[in-house]
């Protein structure tokens, strides 16, 4: 039972480099999202998607790009990494229909990114 | 917009002590409320939830009641264990949408 799988778990980048954090879920969830976790700030929503081909911005979208070509995958792209993007990133998914009213999020294990 | 405020930590308790972590929210309509827990080195997992006013969510000895009159969803446990040491997040999902917003998290340390 894989659930939500994130890769890589750890990454070190230099300022200006680009990279993609991968997220895949095998629960047929329509809703997928990316959060960043920083000390004292909880989780902040970066981008989210309510289905294939549909994405929208969250609270802190600048410097990040997403796409949703399949139900299973929701990659997060850092276009030109900056030290301020050093954080732990979590992908999370949930049902959009059928279990309306619950909306429990299922999380990946996280990706720790350091930008030097 | 919607927001969640929870008490700052860390909270340090002895084993078998009573736990309360306060959470209040601001939202229009009738949001769903959640408590998530994050154990060291892991992602978040749902602890309990409540989807309408006066609902009580419960799991693993933890409880929280959805109080619309005070816009609160405080987490309680009667007797904590060392294994409860973790970070606890209060969260809200707004009416008609699926975006979930989180409080800042409260770290709990339980001493043997």
Coordinates of C-alpha atoms in Angstrom, one line a residue:
Chain A
X1 CA 0.0 0.0 0.0
X2 CA 2.2 2.8 -1.3
X3 CA -0.2 5.8 -0.7
X4 CA 1.6 9.1 -1.5
X5 CA 5.2 8.7 -2.7
X6 CA 7.6 11.6 -2.8
X7 CA 11.1 11.7 -4.3
X8 CA 13.8 12.6 -3.6
X9 CA 13.8 12.6 0.2
X10 CA 16.9 14.8 0.4
X11 CA 18.3 17.3 -2.1
X12 CA 21.0 20.0 -2.0
X13 CA 21.0 22.6 -4.7
X14 CA 23.0 25.7 -5.5
X15 CA 21.4 29.0 -6.0
X16 CA 20.0 29.4 -9.5
X17 CA 19.7 25.6 -10.2
X18 CA 16.3 24.1 -11.1
X19 CA 14.9 20.8 -10.0
X20 CA 11.6 18.9 -9.8
X21 CA 10.2 17.2 -6.7
X22 CA 8.1 14.2 -7.7
X23 CA 4.8 13.2 -6.1
X24 CA 2.7 10.2 -7.0
X25 CA -0.4 8.7 -5.4
X26 CA -2.1 5.4 -6.1
X27 CA -5.4 6.1 -4.3
X28 CA -7.2 7.6 -7.4
X29 CA -7.5 10.9 -5.5
X30 CA -8.6 13.9 -7.5
X31 CA -7.2 16.5 -5.2
X32 CA -3.4 16.9 -4.8
X33 CA -1.4 19.7 -3.2
X34 CA 2.1 20.8 -2.2
X35 CA 3.0 22.4 1.1
X36 CA 6.2 23.7 2.6
X37 CA 7.0 23.4 6.3
X38 CA 9.2 25.9 8.0
X39 CA 9.9 26.2 11.7
X40 CA 7.2 28.2 13.5
X41 CA 5.1 28.7 10.4
X42 CA 3.3 25.4 10.1
X43 CA 2.5 24.2 6.6
X44 CA 1.9 26.7 3.9
X45 CA 0.1 25.8 0.7
X46 CA 2.1 26.3 -2.5
X47 CA -0.1 24.9 -5.3
X48 CA -3.0 22.6 -5.6
X49 CA -4.9 20.7 -8.2
X50 CA -8.5 19.4 -8.2
X51 CA -8.0 17.1 -11.2
X52 CA -5.9 16.4 -14.3
X53 CA -5.3 19.6 -16.3
X54 CA -6.5 21.9 -13.4
X55 CA -4.1 23.7 -11.1
X56 CA -4.3 26.8 -8.9
X57 CA -2.1 28.8 -6.6
X58 CA -2.0 28.6 -2.9
X59 CA -0.5 31.0 -0.3
X60 CA 3.1 31.0 -1.4
X61 CA 3.3 30.1 -5.2
X62 CA 6.2 32.4 -6.3
X63 CA 9.2 30.5 -7.6
X64 CA 7.3 27.3 -8.1
X65 CA 5.6 25.7 -11.0
X66 CA 3.2 22.7 -11.2
X67 CA 1.4 20.7 -13.8
X68 CA -1.1 17.8 -13.6
X69 CA -1.2 15.7 -16.7
X70 CA -2.4 12.5 -15.0
X71 CA -4.5 11.8 -11.9
X72 CA -1.5 10.0 -10.2
X73 CA 1.3 12.5 -10.6
X74 CA 1.7 16.1 -9.4
X75 CA 5.4 17.3 -9.8
X76 CA 6.6 20.6 -8.2
X77 CA 9.2 22.5 -10.2
X78 CA 11.7 25.0 -8.7
X79 CA 12.6 27.2 -11.6
X80 CA 15.6 29.0 -10.1
X81 CA 16.4 27.9 -6.6
X82 CA 16.9 30.5 -3.9
X83 CA 18.1 30.1 -0.2
X84 CA 14.6 31.1 0.9
X85 CA 13.3 27.9 -0.7
X86 CA 15.2 25.8 1.8
X87 CA 12.4 23.9 3.5
X88 CA 10.7 20.5 3.9
X89 CA 8.2 19.9 1.2
X90 CA 5.1 17.7 1.6
X91 CA 2.8 16.4 -1.1
X92 CA -0.8 15.6 0.1
X93 CA -3.8 14.2 -1.6
X94 CA -7.5 13.6 -0.9
X95 CA -10.8 12.6 -2.5
X96 CA -12.8 15.4 -4.1
X97 CA -16.1 13.6 -4.5
X98 CA -17.8 10.8 -2.7
X99 CA -16.3 11.6 0.6
X100 CA -17.3 15.3 0.5
X101 CA -17.4 16.6 4.0
X102 CA -14.3 14.7 5.2
X103 CA -11.5 15.8 3.0
X104 CA -8.8 14.0 5.0
X105 CA -5.4 14.6 3.5
X106 CA -2.9 11.8 3.0
X107 CA 0.7 12.9 3.1
X108 CA 3.9 11.8 1.7
X109 CA 7.0 11.4 3.9
X110 CA 8.5 14.8 2.8
X111 CA 11.4 16.0 0.8
X112 CA 14.1 18.1 2.6
X113 CA 15.6 20.7 0.3
X114 CA 18.6 22.8 1.0
X115 CA 19.6 25.6 -1.3
X116 CA 23.1 27.0 -0.8
Chain B
X1 CA -9.8 34.7 4.6
X2 CA -9.7 31.5 6.6
X3 CA -7.2 31.2 9.4
X4 CA -6.2 28.8 12.2
X5 CA -4.5 29.9 15.4
X6 CA -3.1 27.3 17.9
X7 CA -1.2 27.7 21.1
X8 CA 2.6 28.0 20.8
X9 CA 4.8 25.3 22.2
X10 CA 6.7 23.5 23.1
X11 CA 4.5 21.9 25.7
X12 CA 6.3 19.6 28.2
X13 CA 4.4 17.2 30.3
X14 CA 5.0 14.3 32.6
X15 CA 3.6 10.9 31.7
X16 CA -0.1 10.5 32.7
X17 CA -0.6 14.3 32.8
X18 CA -3.7 15.9 31.2
X19 CA -3.1 17.6 27.8
X20 CA -4.9 20.5 26.2
X21 CA -3.8 22.2 23.0
X22 CA -5.9 25.2 22.1
X23 CA -7.0 25.9 18.6
X24 CA -9.3 28.6 17.3
X25 CA -10.3 29.4 13.8
X26 CA -11.7 32.1 11.5
X27 CA -13.9 31.0 8.6
X28 CA -17.1 31.7 6.9
X29 CA -19.8 29.0 6.7
X30 CA -19.2 25.5 8.2
X31 CA -15.6 24.3 7.7
X32 CA -14.4 20.9 8.5
X33 CA -11.8 20.8 11.3
X34 CA -8.9 18.4 11.8
X35 CA -6.0 17.5 14.0
X36 CA -3.0 16.1 12.4
X37 CA 0.1 14.6 14.1
X38 CA 3.7 14.5 12.9
X39 CA 6.0 12.1 14.6
X40 CA 9.8 12.7 14.2
X41 CA 11.0 12.3 10.7
X42 CA 7.6 11.5 9.3
X43 CA 4.9 13.1 7.3
X44 CA 1.6 14.2 8.8
X45 CA -1.2 11.8 9.5
X46 CA -4.8 12.4 10.5
X47 CA -5.4 12.1 14.2
X48 CA -9.1 13.1 14.3
X49 CA -11.7 15.2 12.6
X50 CA -15.1 16.9 12.9
X51 CA -17.3 18.0 10.1
X52 CA -20.1 19.9 11.8
X53 CA -20.9 21.9 14.9
X54 CA -20.9 20.0 18.2
X55 CA -19.3 16.9 16.6
X56 CA -16.7 15.3 18.7
X57 CA -13.7 13.7 17.0
X58 CA -11.8 11.0 18.9
X59 CA -8.9 8.6 18.3
X60 CA -6.1 7.0 20.4
X61 CA -7.5 8.7 23.6
X62 CA -7.5 12.1 22.0
X63 CA -10.7 14.2 21.7
X64 CA -11.7 17.5 20.2
X65 CA -15.2 19.1 20.0
X66 CA -16.2 21.4 17.2
X67 CA -17.5 24.5 19.0
X68 CA -19.0 27.0 16.5
X69 CA -20.0 29.5 19.2
X70 CA -16.4 29.9 20.3
X71 CA -14.9 29.0 16.9
X72 CA -12.7 26.5 18.7
X73 CA -11.4 22.9 18.3
X74 CA -9.2 22.2 21.3
X75 CA -7.3 18.9 21.5
X76 CA -7.4 17.0 24.8
X77 CA -6.1 13.8 26.2
X78 CA -6.7 12.6 29.8
X79 CA -3.4 10.8 30.3
X80 CA -0.4 11.3 27.9
X81 CA 2.3 8.8 27.2
X82 CA 5.9 9.2 26.1
X83 CA 4.9 7.9 22.7
X84 CA 2.6 10.9 22.2
X85 CA 5.6 13.1 21.9
X86 CA 5.1 14.7 18.4
X87 CA 4.0 17.9 16.7
X88 CA 0.3 18.5 16.6
X89 CA -1.4 20.6 13.9
X90 CA -4.9 22.0 13.9
X91 CA -6.3 22.4 10.4
X92 CA -9.3 23.7 8.6
X93 CA -10.9 22.9 5.2
X94 CA -13.3 25.6 4.1
X95 CA -16.9 25.1 3.0
X96 CA -17.2 24.1 -0.7
X97 CA -13.5 23.8 -1.3
X98 CA -10.6 21.4 -0.7
X99 CA -7.8 23.7 0.3
X100 CA -6.7 22.9 3.8
X101 CA -4.9 25.5 5.9
X102 CA -2.9 24.7 9.0
X103 CA -1.9 26.3 12.3
X104 CA 1.7 26.7 13.2
X105 CA 1.9 23.4 15.1
X106 CA 2.5 22.7 18.7
X107 CA 5.4 20.5 19.8
X108 CA 4.6 18.1 22.7
X109 CA 7.3 16.5 24.8
X110 CA 6.2 13.9 27.3
X111 CA 8.7 12.9 30.0
X112 CA 8.8 9.4 31.6

